[in-house]
Coordinates of C-alpha atoms in Angstrom, one line a residue:
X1150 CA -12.7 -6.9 25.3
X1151 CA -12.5 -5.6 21.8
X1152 CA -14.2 -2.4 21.4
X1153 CA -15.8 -0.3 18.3
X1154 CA -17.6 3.0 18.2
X1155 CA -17.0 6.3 16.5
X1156 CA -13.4 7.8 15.2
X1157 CA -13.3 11.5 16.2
X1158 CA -10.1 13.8 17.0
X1159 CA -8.9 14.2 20.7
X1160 CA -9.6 16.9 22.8
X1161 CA -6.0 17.5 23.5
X1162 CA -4.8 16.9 20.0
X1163 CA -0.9 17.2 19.7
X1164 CA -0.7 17.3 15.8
X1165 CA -1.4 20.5 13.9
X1166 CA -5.0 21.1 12.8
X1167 CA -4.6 19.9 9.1
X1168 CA -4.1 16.7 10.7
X1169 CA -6.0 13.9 11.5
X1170 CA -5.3 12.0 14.9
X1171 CA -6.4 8.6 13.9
X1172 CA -5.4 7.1 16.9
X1173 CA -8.8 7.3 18.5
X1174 CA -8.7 3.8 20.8
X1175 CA -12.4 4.3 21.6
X1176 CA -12.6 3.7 17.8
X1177 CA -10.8 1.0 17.2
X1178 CA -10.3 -2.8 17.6
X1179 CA -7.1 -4.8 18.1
X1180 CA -6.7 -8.5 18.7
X1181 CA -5.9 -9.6 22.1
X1182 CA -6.4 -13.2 22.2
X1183 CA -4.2 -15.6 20.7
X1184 CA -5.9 -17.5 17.5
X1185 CA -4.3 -20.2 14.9
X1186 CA -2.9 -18.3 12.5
X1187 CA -3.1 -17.9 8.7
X1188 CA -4.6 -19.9 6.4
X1189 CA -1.8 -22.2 4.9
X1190 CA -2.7 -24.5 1.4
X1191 CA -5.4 -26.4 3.3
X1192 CA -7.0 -23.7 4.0
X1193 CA -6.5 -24.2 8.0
X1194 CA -5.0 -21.7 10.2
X1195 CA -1.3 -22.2 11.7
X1196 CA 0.9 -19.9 9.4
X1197 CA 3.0 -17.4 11.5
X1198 CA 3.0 -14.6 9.3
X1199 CA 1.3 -12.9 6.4
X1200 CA 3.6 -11.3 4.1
X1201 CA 1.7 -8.4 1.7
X1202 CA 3.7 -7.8 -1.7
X1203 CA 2.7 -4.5 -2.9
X1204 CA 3.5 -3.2 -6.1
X1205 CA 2.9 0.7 -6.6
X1206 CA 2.0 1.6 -10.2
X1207 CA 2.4 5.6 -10.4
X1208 CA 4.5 6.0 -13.4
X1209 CA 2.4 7.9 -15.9
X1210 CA 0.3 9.8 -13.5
X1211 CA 3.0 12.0 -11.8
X1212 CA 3.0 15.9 -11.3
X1213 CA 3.9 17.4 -14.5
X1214 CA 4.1 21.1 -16.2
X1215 CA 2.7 18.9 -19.6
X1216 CA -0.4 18.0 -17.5
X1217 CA -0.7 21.5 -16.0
X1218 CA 0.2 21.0 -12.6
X1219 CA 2.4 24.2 -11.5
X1220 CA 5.5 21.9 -11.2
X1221 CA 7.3 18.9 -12.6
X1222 CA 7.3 16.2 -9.9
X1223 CA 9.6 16.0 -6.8
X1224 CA 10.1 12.5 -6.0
X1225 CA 13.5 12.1 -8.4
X1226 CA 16.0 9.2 -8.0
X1227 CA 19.0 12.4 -8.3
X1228 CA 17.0 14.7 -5.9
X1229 CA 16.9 16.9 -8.8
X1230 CA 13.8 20.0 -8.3
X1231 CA 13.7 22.5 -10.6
X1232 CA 12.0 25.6 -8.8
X1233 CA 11.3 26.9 -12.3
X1234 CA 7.6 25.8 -14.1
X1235 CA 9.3 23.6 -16.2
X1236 CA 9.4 19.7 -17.4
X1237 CA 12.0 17.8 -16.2
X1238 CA 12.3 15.2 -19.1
X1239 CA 15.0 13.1 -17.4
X1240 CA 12.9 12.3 -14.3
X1241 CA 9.6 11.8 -16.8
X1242 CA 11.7 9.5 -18.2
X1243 CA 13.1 7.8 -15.8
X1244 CA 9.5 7.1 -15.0
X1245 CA 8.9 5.4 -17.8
X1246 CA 11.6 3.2 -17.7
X1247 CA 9.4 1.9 -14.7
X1248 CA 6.7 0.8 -17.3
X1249 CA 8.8 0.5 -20.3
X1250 CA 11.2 -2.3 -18.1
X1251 CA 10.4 -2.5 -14.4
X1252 CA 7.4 -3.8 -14.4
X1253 CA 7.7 -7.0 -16.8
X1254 CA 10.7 -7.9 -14.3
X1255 CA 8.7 -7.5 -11.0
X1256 CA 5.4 -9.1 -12.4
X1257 CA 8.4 -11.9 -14.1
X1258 CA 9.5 -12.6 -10.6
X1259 CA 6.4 -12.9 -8.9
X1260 CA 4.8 -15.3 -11.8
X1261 CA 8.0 -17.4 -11.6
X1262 CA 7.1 -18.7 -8.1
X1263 CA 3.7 -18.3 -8.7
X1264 CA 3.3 -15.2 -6.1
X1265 CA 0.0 -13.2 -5.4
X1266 CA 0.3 -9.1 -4.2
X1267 CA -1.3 -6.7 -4.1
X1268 CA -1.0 -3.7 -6.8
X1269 CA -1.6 -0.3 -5.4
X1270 CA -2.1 1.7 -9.0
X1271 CA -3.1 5.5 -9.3
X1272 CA -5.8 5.1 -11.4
X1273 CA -4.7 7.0 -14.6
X1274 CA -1.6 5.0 -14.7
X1275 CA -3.8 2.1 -15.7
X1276 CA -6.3 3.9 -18.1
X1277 CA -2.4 4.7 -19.9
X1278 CA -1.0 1.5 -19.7
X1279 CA -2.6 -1.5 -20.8
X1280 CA -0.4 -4.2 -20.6
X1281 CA 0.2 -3.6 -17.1
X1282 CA -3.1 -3.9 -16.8
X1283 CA -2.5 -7.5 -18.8
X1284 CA 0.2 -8.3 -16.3
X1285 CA -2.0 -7.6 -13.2
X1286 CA -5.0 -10.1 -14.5
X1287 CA -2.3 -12.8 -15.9
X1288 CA -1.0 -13.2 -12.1
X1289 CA -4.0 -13.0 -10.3
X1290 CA -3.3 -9.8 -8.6
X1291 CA -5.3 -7.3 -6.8
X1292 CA -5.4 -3.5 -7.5
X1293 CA -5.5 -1.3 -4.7
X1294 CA -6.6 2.3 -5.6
X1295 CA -3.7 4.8 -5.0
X1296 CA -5.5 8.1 -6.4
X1297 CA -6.8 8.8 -9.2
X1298 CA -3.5 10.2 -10.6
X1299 CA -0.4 10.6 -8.0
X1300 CA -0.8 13.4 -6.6
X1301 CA -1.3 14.5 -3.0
X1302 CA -5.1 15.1 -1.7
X1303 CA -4.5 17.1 1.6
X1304 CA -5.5 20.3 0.3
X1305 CA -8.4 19.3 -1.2
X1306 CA -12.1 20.4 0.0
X1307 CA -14.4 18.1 1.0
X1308 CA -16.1 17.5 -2.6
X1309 CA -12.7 17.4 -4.2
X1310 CA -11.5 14.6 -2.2
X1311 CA -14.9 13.0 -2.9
X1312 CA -14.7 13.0 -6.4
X1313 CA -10.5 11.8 -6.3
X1314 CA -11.8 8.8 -4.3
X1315 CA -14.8 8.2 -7.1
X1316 CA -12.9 8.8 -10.0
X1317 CA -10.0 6.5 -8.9
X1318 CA -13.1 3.7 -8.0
X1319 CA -14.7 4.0 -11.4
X1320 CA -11.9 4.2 -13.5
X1321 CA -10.1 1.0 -11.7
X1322 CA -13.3 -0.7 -12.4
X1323 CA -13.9 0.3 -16.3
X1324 CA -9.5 -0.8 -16.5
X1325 CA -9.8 -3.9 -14.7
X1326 CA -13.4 -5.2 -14.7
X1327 CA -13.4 -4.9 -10.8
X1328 CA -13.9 -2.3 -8.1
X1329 CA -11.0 -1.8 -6.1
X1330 CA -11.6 -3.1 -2.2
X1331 CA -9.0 -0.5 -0.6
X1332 CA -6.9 2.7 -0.9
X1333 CA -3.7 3.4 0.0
X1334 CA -3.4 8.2 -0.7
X1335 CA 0.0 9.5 -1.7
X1336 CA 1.0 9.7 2.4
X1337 CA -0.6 12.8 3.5
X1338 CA -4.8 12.8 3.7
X1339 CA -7.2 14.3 5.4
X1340 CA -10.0 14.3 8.2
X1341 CA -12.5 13.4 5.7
X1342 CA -10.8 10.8 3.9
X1343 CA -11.8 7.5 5.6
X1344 CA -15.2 9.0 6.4
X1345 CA -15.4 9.3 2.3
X1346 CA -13.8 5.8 1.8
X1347 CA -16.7 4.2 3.6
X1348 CA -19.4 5.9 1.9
X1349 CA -18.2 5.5 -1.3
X1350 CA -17.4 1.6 -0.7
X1351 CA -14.1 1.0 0.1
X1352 CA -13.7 -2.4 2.7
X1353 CA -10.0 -1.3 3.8
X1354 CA -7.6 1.7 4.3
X1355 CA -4.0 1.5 3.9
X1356 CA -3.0 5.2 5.2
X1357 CA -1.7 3.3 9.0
X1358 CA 1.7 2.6 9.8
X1359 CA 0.6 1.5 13.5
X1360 CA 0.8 -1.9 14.0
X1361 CA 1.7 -5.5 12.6
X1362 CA -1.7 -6.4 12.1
X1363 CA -5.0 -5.4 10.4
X1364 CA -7.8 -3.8 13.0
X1365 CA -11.2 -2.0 12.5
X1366 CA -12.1 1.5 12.7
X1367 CA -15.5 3.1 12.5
X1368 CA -17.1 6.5 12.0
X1369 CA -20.9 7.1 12.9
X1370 CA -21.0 3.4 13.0
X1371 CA -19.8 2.3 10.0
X1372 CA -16.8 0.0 10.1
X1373 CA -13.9 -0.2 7.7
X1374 CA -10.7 -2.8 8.2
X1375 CA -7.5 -0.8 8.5
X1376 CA -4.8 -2.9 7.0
X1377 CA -1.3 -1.1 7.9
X1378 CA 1.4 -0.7 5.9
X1379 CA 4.9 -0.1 6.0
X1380 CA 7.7 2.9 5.3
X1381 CA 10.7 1.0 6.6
X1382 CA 10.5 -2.2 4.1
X1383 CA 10.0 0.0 0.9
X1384 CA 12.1 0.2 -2.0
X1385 CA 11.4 3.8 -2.1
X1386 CA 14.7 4.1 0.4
X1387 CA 16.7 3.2 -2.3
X1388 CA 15.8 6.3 -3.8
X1389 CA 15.0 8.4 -0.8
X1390 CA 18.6 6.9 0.8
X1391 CA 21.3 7.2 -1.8
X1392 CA 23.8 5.7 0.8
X1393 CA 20.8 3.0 1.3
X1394 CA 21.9 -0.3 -1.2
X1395 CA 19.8 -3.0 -2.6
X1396 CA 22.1 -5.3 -0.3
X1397 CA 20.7 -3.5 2.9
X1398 CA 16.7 -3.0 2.1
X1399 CA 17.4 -6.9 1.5
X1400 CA 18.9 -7.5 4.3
X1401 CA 16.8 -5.2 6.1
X1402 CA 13.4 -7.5 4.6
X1403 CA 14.9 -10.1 5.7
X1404 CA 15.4 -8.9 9.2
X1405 CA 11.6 -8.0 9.8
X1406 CA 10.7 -11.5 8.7
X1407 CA 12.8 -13.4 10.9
X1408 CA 11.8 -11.2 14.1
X1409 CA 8.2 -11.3 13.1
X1410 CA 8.4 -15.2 12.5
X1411 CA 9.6 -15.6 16.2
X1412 CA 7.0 -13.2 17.6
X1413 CA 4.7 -15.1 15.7
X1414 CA 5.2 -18.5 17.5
X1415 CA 3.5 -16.5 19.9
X1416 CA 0.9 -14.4 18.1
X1417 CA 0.7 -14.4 14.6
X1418 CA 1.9 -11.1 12.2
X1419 CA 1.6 -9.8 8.9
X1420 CA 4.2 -7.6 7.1
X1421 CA 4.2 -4.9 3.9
X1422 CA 7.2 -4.8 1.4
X1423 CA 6.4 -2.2 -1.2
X1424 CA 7.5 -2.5 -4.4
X1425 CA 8.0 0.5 -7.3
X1426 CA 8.6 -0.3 -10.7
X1427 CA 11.2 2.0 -11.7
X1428 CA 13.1 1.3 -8.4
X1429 CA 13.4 -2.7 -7.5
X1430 CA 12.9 -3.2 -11.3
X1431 CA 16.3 -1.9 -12.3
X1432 CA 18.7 -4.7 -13.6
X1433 CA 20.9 -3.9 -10.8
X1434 CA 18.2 -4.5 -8.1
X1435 CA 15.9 -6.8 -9.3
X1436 CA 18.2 -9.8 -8.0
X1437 CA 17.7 -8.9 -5.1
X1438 CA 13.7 -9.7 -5.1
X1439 CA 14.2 -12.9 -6.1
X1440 CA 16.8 -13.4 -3.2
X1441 CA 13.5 -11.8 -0.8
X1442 CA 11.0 -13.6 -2.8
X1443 CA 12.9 -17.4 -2.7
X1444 CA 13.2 -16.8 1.2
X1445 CA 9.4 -16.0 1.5
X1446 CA 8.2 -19.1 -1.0
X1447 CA 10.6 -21.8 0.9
X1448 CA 9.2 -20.9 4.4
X1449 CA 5.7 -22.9 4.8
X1450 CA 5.1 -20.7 7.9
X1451 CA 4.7 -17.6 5.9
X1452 CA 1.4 -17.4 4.1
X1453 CA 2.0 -14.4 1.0
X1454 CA -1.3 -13.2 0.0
X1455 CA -3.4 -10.2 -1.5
X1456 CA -3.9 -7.8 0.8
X1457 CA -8.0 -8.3 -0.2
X1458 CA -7.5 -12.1 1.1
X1459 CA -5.7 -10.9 4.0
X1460 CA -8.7 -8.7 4.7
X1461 CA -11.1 -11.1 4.0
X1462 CA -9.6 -13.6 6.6
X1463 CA -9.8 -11.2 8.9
X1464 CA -13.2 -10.2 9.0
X1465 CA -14.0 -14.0 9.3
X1466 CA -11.6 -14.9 12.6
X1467 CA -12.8 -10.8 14.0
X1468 CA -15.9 -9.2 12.5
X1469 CA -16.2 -5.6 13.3
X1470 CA -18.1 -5.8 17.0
X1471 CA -16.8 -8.8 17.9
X1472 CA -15.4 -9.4 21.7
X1473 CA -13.7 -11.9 24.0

């Protein structure tokens, strides 16, 4: 029996107060029967496994002194923090490169085998790029809001995180021509953030690393689909990781699609890899996506999609309420 009703922290709550303990099973639905499987060309179910290709677009709208944030930003490929106010030119550089180069090999290697994912972009990155934004429409892909710049919202008040959320929605829309359909926050959020994602009309929430497959939540009876995503398939180790090579988040990938293909004979699965373009989109890494990419494409038990098709799949096979 699936079951639905309203998210709300536990009584006994073992995670510090600024967190939110999202794990609420009174709230939330997960499959239990065993169904077809994912769509394939035909439309029909029977695919084993849904892989998600999600490309993170943050270059351009990272902390930095020359925007007025109190510090340059952290997340350097050297591990290289100045504790002084100051700009860190290399690492706003580096960034760049992600635009300048990355991104026309990632969005290269997905349009060579005619590939659909999923493009989670902080919103100002767009509003400063435009022919990423060229890139994303050529190849049919879908933008996922990330924030409205990249920048962590768990500090925020209530009203601030509102207006993050809004900002990010409109300005996606006036980029793209369409409303993003879900949000994935720069890892930490708040109580209030999925409560705000529903009322400002958001279908799906990214911030869930529980489970192989999408499920609903609900608060004060409004659904949203949770579609999980993934930490351990990311390129992001390869900066995180400096002992961590392209060779082993390959043969990592790789891994988690052959165990997920045999669990799916069983019950069908979906799996994340996340993408950055100044990471997998270095000469020296980008082979390595097409090695990922031509296993994924050759397999006609793997169905890759947008995470908004994923979604939309979803809700027709388990609508929020359903049961049995």
């Amino acid at each position: 029996m699936l079951r639905h009703g309203r998210a709300r922290r536990s009584s006994g709550d073992p995670y510090p107060p600024e967190q939110i303990d999202l794990m609420d099973e009174d709230a939330m639905t997960h499959p239990a029967e065993p169904w077809d499987g994912w769509p394939g060309a035909d439309g029909r179910g029977g695919r084993k496994l849904a892989v998600s290709i999600v490309v993170n677009v943050e270059e351009g709208s990272e902390a930095s002194i020359a925007e007025g944030d109190k510090g340059p930003e952290p997340v350097d490929e050297l591990g290289v923090v100045p504790r002084a106010p100051m700009r860190n030119f290399g690492n706003e550089s580096n960034y760049r490169y992600g635009l300048n180069r990355g991104a026309e090999r990632i969005f290269g290697s997905l349009a060579a085998r005619n590939l659909p994912s999923t493009v989670t972009a902080a919103a100002l990155s767009l509003e400063r790029a435009p022919h990423i934004v060229e890139m994303i429409k050529h190849g049919g892909h879908e933008v996922c809001a990330h924030g409205w710049r990249w920048l962590h919202q768990f500090k925020m008040d209530e009203a601030g995180e509102r207006d993050f959320i809004r900002k990010a929605r409109d300005s996606i829309e006036r980029t793209t021509g369409t409303p993003p359909e879900g949000w994935l926050s720069r890892y930490l959020l708040t109580e209030n953030t999925r409560r705000l994602l529903i009322e400002e009309g958001y279908r799906y929430h990214m911030d869930d690393y529980s489970d192989d497959m999408p499920f609903w939540d609900a608060i004060d009876g409004r659904p949203i689909l949770i579609m999980p995503y993934a930490i351990d398939t990311n390129d992001m180790k390869l900066w995180s990781e400096p002992a961590y090579t392209p060779e082993d988040w390959l043969r990592y990938a790789l891994d988690s699609v052959d165990a997920l293909l045999r669990e799916g004979e069983a019950a069908p699965r979906m799996l994340s890899i996340g993408l950055h373009l100044r990471i997998i989109g270095r000469p020296g890494r980008i082979g390595y996506l097409d090695r990922l990419l031509d296993r994924l494409v050759q397999d006609d038990r793997i169905w890759v999609a947008r995470r908004a098709d994923i979604a939309n799949y979803w809700r027709s096979i388990r609508p929020y309420g359903a049961s049995g």
